[in-house]
PDB file of C-alpha atoms in Angstrom:
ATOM      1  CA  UNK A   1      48.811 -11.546  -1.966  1.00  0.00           C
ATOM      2  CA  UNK A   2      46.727  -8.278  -3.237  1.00  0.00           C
ATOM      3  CA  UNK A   3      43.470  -7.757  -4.393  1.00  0.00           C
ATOM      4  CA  UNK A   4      43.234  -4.472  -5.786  1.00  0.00           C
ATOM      5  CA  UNK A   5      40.097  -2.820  -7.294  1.00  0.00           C
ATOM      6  CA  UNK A   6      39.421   0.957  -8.498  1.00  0.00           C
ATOM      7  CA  UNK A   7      38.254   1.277  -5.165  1.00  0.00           C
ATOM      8  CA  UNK A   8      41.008   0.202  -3.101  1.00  0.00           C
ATOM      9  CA  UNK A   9      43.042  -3.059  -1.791  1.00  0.00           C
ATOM     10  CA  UNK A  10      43.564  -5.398   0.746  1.00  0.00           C
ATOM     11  CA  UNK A  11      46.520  -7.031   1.356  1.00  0.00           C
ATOM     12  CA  UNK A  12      48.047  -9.045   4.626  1.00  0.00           C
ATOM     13  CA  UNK A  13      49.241  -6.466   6.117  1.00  0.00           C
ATOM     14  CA  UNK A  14      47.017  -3.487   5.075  1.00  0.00           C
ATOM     15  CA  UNK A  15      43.341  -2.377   3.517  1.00  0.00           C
ATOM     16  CA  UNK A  16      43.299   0.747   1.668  1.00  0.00           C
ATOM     17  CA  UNK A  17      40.397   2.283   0.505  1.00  0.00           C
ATOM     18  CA  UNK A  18      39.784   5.147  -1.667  1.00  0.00           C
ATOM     19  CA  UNK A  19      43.461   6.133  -1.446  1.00  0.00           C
ATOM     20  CA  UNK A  20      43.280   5.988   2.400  1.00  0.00           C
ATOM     21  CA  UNK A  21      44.223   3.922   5.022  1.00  0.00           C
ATOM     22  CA  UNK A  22      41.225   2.077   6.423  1.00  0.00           C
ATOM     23  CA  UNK A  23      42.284   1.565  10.044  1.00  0.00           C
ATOM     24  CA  UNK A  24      44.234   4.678  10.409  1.00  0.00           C
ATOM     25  CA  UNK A  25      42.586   7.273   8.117  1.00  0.00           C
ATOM     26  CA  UNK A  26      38.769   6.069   7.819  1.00  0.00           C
ATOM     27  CA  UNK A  27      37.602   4.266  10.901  1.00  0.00           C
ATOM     28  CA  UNK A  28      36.426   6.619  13.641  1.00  0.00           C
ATOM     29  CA  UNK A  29      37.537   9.617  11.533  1.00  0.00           C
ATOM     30  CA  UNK A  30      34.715   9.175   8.580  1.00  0.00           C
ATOM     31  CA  UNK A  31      31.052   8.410   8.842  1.00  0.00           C
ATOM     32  CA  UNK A  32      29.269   5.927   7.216  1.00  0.00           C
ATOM     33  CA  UNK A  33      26.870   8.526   4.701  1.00  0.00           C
ATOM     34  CA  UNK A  34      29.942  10.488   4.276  1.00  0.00           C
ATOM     35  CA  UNK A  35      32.350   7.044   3.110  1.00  0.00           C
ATOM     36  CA  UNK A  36      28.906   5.721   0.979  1.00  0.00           C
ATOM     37  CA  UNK A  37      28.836   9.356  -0.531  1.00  0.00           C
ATOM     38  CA  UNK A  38      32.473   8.846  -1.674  1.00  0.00           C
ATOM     39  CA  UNK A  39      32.868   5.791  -2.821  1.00  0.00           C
ATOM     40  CA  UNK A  40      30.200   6.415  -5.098  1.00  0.00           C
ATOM     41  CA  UNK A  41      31.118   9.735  -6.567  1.00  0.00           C
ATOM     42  CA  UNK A  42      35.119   9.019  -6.044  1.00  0.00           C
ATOM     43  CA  UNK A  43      34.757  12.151  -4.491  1.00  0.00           C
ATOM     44  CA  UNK A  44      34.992  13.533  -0.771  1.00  0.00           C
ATOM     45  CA  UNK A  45      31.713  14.971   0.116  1.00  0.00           C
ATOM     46  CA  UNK A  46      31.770  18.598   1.242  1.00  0.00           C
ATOM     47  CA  UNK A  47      30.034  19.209   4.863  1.00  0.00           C
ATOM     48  CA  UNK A  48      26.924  20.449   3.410  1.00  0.00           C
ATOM     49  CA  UNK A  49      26.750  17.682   1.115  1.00  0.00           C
ATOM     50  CA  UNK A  50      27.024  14.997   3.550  1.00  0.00           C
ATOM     51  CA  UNK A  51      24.615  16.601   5.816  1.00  0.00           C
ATOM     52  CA  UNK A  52      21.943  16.827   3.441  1.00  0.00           C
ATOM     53  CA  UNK A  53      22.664  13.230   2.358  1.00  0.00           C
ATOM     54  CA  UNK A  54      22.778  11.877   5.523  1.00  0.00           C
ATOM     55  CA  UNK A  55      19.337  13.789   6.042  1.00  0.00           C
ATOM     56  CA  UNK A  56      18.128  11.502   2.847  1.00  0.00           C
ATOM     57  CA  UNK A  57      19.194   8.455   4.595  1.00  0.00           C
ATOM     58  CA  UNK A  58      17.369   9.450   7.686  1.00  0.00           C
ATOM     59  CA  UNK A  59      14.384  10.147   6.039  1.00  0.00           C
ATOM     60  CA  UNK A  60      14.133   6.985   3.501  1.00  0.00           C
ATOM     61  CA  UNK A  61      15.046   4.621   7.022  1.00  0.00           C
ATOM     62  CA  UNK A  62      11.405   5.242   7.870  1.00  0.00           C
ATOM     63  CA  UNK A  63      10.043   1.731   7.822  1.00  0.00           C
ATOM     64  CA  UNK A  64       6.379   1.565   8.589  1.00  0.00           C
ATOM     65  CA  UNK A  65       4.645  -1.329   8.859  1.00  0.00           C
ATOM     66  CA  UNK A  66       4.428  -1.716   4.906  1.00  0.00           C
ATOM     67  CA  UNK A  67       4.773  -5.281   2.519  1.00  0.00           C
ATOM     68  CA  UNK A  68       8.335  -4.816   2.849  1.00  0.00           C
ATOM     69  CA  UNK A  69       8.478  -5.017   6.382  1.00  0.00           C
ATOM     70  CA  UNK A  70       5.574  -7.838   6.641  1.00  0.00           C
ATOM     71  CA  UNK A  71       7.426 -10.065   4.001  1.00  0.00           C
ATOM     72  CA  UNK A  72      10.640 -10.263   6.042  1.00  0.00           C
ATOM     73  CA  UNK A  73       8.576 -10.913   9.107  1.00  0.00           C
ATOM     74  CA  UNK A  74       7.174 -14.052   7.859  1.00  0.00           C
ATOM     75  CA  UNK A  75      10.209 -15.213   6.058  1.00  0.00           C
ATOM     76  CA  UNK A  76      11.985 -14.827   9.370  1.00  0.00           C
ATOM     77  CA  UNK A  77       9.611 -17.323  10.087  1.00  0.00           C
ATOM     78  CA  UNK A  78       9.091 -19.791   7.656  1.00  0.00           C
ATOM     79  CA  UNK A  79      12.738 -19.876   5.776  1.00  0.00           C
ATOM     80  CA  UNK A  80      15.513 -22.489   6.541  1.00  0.00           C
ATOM     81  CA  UNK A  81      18.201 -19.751   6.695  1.00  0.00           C
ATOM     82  CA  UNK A  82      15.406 -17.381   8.552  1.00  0.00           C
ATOM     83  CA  UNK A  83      17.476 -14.078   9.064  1.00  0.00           C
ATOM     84  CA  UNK A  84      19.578 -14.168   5.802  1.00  0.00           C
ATOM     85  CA  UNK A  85      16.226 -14.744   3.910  1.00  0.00           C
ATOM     86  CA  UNK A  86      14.263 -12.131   5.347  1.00  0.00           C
ATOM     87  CA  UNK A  87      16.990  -9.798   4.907  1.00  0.00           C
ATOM     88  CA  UNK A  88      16.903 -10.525   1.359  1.00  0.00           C
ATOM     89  CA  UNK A  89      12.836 -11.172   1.062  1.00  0.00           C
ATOM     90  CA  UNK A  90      12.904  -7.082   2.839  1.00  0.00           C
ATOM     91  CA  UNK A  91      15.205  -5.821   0.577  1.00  0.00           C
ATOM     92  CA  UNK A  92      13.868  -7.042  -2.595  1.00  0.00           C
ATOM     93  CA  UNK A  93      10.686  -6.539  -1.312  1.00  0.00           C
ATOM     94  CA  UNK A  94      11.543  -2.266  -0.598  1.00  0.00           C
ATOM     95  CA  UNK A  95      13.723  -2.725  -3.899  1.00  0.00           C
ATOM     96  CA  UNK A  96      11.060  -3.528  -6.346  1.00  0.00           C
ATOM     97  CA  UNK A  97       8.178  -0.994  -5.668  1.00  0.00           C
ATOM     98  CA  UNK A  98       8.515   1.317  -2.437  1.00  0.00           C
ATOM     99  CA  UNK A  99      11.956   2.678  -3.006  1.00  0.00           C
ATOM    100  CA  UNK A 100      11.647   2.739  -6.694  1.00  0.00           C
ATOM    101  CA  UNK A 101      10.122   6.582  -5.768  1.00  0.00           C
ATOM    102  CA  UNK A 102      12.913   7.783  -5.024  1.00  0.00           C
ATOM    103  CA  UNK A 103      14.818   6.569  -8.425  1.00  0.00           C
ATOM    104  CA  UNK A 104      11.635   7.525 -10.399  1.00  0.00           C
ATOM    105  CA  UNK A 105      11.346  10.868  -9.330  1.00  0.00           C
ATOM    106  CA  UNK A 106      15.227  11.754  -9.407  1.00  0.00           C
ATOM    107  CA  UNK A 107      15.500   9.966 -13.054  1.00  0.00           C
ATOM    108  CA  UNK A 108      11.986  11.772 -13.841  1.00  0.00           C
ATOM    109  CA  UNK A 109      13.296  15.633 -12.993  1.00  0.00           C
ATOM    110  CA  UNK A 110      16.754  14.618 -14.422  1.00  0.00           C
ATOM    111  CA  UNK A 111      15.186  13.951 -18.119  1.00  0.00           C
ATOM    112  CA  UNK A 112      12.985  16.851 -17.866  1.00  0.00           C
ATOM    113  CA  UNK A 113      16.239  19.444 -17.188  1.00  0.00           C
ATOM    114  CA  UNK A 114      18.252  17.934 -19.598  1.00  0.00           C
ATOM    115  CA  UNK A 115      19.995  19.971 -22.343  1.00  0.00           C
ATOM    116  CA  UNK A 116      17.327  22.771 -20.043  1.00  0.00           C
ATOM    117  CA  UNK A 117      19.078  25.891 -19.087  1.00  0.00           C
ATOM    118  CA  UNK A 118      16.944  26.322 -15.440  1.00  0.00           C
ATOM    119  CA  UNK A 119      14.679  29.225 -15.390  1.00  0.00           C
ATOM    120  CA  UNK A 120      15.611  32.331 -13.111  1.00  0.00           C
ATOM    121  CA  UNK A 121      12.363  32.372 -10.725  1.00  0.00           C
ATOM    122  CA  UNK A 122       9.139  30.936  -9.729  1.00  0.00           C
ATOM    123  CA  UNK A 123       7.320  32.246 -12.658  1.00  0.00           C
ATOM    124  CA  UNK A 124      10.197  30.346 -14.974  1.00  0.00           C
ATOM    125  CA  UNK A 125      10.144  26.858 -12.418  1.00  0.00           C
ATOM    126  CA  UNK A 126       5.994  27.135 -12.650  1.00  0.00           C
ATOM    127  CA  UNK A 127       6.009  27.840 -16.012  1.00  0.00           C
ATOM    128  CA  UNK A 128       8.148  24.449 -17.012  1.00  0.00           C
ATOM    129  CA  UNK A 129       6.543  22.445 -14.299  1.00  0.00           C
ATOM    130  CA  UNK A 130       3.050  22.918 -15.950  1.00  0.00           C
ATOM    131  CA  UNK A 131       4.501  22.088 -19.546  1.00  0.00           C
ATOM    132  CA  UNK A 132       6.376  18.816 -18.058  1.00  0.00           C
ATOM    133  CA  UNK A 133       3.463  17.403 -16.377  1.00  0.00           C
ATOM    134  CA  UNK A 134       0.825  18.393 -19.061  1.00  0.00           C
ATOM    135  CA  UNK A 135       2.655  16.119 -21.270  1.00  0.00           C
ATOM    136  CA  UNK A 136       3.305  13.424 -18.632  1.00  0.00           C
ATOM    137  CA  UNK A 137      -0.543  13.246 -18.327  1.00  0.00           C
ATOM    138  CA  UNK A 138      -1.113  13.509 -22.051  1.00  0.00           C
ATOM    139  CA  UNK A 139       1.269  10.101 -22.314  1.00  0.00           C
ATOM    140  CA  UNK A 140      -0.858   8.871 -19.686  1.00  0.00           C
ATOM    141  CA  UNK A 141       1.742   8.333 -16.976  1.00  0.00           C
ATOM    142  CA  UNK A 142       2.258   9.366 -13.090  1.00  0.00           C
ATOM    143  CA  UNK A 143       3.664  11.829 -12.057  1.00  0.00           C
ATOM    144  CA  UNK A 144       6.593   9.984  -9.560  1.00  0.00           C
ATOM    145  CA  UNK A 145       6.805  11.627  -5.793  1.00  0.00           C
ATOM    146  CA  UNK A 146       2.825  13.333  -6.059  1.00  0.00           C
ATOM    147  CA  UNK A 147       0.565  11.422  -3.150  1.00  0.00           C
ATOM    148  CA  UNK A 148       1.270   9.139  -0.310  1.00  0.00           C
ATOM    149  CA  UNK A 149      -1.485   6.565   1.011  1.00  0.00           C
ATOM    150  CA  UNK A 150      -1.013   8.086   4.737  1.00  0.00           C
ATOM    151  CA  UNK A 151       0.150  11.718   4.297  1.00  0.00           C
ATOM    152  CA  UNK A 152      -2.366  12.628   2.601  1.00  0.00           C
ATOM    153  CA  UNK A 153      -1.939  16.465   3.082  1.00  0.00           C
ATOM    154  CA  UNK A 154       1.719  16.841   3.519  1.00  0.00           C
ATOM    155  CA  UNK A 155       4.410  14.505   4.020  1.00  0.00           C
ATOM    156  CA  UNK A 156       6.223  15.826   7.388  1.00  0.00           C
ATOM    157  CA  UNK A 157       9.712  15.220   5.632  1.00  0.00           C
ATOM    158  CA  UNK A 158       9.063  16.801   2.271  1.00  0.00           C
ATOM    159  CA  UNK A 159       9.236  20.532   4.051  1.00  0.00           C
ATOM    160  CA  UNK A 160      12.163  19.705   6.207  1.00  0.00           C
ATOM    161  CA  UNK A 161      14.749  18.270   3.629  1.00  0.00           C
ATOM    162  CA  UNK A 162      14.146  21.286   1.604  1.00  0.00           C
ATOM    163  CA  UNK A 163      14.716  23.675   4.041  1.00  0.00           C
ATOM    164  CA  UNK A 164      18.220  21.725   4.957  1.00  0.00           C
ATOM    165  CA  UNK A 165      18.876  21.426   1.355  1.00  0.00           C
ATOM    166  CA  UNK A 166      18.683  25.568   1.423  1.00  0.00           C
ATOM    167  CA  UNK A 167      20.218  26.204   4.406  1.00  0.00           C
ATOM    168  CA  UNK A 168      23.081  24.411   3.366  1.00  0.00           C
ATOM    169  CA  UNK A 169      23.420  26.281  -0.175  1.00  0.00           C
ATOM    170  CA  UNK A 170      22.411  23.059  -2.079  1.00  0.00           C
ATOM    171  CA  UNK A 171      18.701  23.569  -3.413  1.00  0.00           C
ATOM    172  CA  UNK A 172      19.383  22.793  -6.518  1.00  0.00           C
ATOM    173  CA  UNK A 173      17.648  22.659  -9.683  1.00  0.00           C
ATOM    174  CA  UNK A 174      15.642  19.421  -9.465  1.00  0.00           C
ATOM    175  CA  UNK A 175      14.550  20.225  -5.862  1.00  0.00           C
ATOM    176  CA  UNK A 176      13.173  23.473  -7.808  1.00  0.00           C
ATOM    177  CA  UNK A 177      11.557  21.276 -10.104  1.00  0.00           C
ATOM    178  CA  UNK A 178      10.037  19.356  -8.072  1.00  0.00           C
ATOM    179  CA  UNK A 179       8.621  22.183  -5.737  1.00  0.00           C
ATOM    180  CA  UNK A 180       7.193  23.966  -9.311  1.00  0.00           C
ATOM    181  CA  UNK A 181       5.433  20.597  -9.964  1.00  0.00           C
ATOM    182  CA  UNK A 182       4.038  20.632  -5.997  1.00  0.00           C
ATOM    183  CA  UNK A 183       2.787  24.172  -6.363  1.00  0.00           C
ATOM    184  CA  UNK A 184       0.871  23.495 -10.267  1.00  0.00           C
ATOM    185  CA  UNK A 185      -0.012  20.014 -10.598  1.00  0.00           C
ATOM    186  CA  UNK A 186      -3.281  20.502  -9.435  1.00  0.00           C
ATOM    187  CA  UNK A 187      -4.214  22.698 -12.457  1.00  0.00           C
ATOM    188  CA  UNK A 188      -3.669  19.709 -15.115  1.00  0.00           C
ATOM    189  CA  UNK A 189      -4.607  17.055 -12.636  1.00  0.00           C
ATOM    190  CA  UNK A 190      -7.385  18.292 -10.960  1.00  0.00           C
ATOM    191  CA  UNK A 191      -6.455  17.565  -7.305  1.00  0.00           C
ATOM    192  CA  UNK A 192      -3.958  18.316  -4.568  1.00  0.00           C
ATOM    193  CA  UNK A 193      -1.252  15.937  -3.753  1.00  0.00           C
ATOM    194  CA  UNK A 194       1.178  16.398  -1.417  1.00  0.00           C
ATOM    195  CA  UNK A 195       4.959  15.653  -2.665  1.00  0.00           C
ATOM    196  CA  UNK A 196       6.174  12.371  -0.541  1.00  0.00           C
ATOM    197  CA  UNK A 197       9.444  12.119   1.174  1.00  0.00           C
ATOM    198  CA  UNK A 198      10.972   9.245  -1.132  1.00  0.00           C
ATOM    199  CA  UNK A 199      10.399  11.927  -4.137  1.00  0.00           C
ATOM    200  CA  UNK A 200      12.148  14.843  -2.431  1.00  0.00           C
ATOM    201  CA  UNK A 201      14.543  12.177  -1.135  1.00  0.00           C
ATOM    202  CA  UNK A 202      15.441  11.247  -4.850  1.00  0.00           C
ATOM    203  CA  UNK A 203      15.703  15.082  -6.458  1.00  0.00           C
ATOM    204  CA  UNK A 204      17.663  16.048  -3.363  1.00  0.00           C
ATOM    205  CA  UNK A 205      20.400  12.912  -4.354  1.00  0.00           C
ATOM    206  CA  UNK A 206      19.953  13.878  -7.752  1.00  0.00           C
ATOM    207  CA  UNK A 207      20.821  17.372  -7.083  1.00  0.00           C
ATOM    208  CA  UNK A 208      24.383  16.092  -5.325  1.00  0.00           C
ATOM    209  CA  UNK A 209      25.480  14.820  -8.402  1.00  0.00           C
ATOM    210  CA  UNK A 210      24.933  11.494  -7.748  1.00  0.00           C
ATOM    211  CA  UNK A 211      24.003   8.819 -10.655  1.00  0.00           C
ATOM    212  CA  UNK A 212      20.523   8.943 -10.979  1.00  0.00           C
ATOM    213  CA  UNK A 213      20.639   5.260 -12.348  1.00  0.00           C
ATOM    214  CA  UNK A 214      22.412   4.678  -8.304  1.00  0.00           C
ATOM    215  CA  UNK A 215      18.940   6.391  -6.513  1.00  0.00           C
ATOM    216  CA  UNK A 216      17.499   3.224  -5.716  1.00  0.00           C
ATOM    217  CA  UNK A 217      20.094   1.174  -3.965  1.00  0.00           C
ATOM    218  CA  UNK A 218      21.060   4.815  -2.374  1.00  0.00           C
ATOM    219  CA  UNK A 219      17.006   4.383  -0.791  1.00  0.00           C
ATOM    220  CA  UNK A 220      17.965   0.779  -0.235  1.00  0.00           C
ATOM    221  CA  UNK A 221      21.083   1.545   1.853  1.00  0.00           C
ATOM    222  CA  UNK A 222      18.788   3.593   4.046  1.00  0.00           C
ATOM    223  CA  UNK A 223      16.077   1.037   4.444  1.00  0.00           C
ATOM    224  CA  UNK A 224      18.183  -1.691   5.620  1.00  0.00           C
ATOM    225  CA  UNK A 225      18.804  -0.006   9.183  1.00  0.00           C
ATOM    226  CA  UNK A 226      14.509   0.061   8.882  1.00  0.00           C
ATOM    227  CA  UNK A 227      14.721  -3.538   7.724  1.00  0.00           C
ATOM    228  CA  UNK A 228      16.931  -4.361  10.608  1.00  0.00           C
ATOM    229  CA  UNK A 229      14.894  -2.808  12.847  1.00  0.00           C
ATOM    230  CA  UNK A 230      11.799  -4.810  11.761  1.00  0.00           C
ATOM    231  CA  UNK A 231      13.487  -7.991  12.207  1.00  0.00           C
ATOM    232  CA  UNK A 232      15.164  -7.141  15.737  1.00  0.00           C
ATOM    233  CA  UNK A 233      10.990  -6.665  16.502  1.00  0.00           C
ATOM    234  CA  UNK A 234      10.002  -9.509  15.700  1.00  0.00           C
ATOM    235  CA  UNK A 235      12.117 -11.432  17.987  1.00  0.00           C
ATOM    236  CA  UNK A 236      11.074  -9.497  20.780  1.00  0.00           C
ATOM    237  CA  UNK A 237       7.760  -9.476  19.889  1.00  0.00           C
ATOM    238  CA  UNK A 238       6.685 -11.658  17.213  1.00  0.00           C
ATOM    239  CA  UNK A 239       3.702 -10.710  14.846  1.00  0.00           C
ATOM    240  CA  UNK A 240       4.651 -12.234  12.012  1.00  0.00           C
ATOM    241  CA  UNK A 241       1.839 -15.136  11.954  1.00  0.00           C
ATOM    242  CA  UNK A 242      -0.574 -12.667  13.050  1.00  0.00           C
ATOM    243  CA  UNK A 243      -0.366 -11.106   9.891  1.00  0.00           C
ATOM    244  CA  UNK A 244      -0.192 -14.241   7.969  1.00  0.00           C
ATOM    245  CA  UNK A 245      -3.200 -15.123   9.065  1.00  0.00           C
ATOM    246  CA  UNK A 246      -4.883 -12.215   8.898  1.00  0.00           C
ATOM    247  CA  UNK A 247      -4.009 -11.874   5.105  1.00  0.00           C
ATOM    248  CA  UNK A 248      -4.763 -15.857   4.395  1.00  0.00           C
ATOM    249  CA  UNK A 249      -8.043 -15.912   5.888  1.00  0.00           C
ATOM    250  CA  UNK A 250      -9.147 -12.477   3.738  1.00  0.00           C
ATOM    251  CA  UNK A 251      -7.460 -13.704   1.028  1.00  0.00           C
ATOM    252  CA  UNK A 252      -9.794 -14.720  -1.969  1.00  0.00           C
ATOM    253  CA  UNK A 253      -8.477 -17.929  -3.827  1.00  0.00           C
ATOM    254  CA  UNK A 254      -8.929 -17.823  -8.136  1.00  0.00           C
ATOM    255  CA  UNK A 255      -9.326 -21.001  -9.696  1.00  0.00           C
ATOM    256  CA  UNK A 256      -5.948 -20.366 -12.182  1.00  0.00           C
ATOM    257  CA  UNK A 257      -8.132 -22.418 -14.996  1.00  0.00           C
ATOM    258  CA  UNK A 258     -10.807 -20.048 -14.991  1.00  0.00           C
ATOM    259  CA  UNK A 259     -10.779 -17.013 -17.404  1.00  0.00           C
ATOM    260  CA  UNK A 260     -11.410 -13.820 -15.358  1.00  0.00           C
ATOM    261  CA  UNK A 261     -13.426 -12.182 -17.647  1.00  0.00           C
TER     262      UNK A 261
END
């Protein structure tokens, strides 16, 4: 019996994926950015390419002690199935706000260099990074990857995937972008904020080629080994109803029948 996919196909006496053997040709032989990489874009990374996505992946696995992590803490505590459903409660949890950054920002740069033929030099990248987030702010929106709540100044990561991004030939034009916006947002915004590590993360991905529309599980794969991390924690040393309580008893309880107004 054989299930085969675009992807590849297992039968009982071999899996092949992506045209290759699994146990002979993949296993041992390919890493696990470099395999993610190609199954996605049905395409074998190049060196630099995997390097500066694997470099994404290590910087989006960051997993501070955020909602994400605290909500599968306590559903490792309170659910029937308690690992499966903090696995999921974490990843839905990173899915649905934190790692939406890095698809934001990556979808955000792609519409702004559509149909664009990129300008030459800074003057050029300034130039259309001043009229793209003058009319951001005139629709009243955010600009995705400006601020973070604890890097305030600079986000350690931002400066480093760049610089591996043009070491490896592969600053491309939404990491260009996105630098432009860093160095003249402040003159239609009216403050300095630093450029955050999911928003590099997600114009360095988009830069690779990769579907834009595909940024946010990409920032998901990453923050699983976080996730994992969080959970391994909290069986060694359990905070979980620490936080709890600390966020029931500062909670502040609405009456749902009474009109907030």
């Amino acid at each position: 019996m054989s299930f085969p996919t675009s992807l590849g196909t297992s039968s009982a006496d071999e899996i092949r994926l992506l045209g290759q053997d699994l146990t002979a040709d993949l296993m041992g032989k390919v890493g696990f950015g470099e395999l993610a990489f190609w199954l996605v874009a049905m395409r074998r990374p190049t060196p630099s390419e995997t390097r500066v996505f694997e470099a994404v992946l290590v910087a989006l696995a960051d997993h501070g002690f955020t909602p994400t992590a605290i909500a599968a803490r306590l559903t490792y505590l309170s659910a029937p199935d308690s690992l499966q459903g903090a696995l999921a409660a974490g990843l839905l949890g990173g899915g649905s706000r934190f790692l939406g950054v890095t698809e934001d920002c990556g979808m955000y740069l792609h519409e702004a260099l559509e149909g664009l033929e990129p300008p030459t030099d800074d003057a050029g990248w300034d130039a259309l990074a001043l009229e793209v987030v003058t009319a951001t702010r005139a629709a009243g929106k955010y600009v995705p990857g400006l601020g973070h709540p604890v890097h305030k100044v600079e986000d350690p990561r931002t400066p480093v995937l760049i610089g591996i991004a043009a070491d490896e030939g592969l600053l491309g034009p939404h990491l260009q972008l996105f630098q432009a916006i860093g160095r003249t947002h402040e003159q239609v915004l009216g403050r300095k904020l630093p450029l955050n590590g999911a928003g590099v993360c997600g114009a360095a991905l988009a830069d690779l080629g990769l579907p834009v529309e595909l940024l946010r599980g990409f920032a998901l794969l990453a923050r699983a080994a976080g996730l994992l991390g969080q959970l391994a924690e909290e069986r060694r040393r359990p905070i979980g109803m620490d936080v709890y309580l600390t966020v029931d008893r500062d909670a502040v309880y609405v009456d749902p029948s009474v009109d907030p107004s």
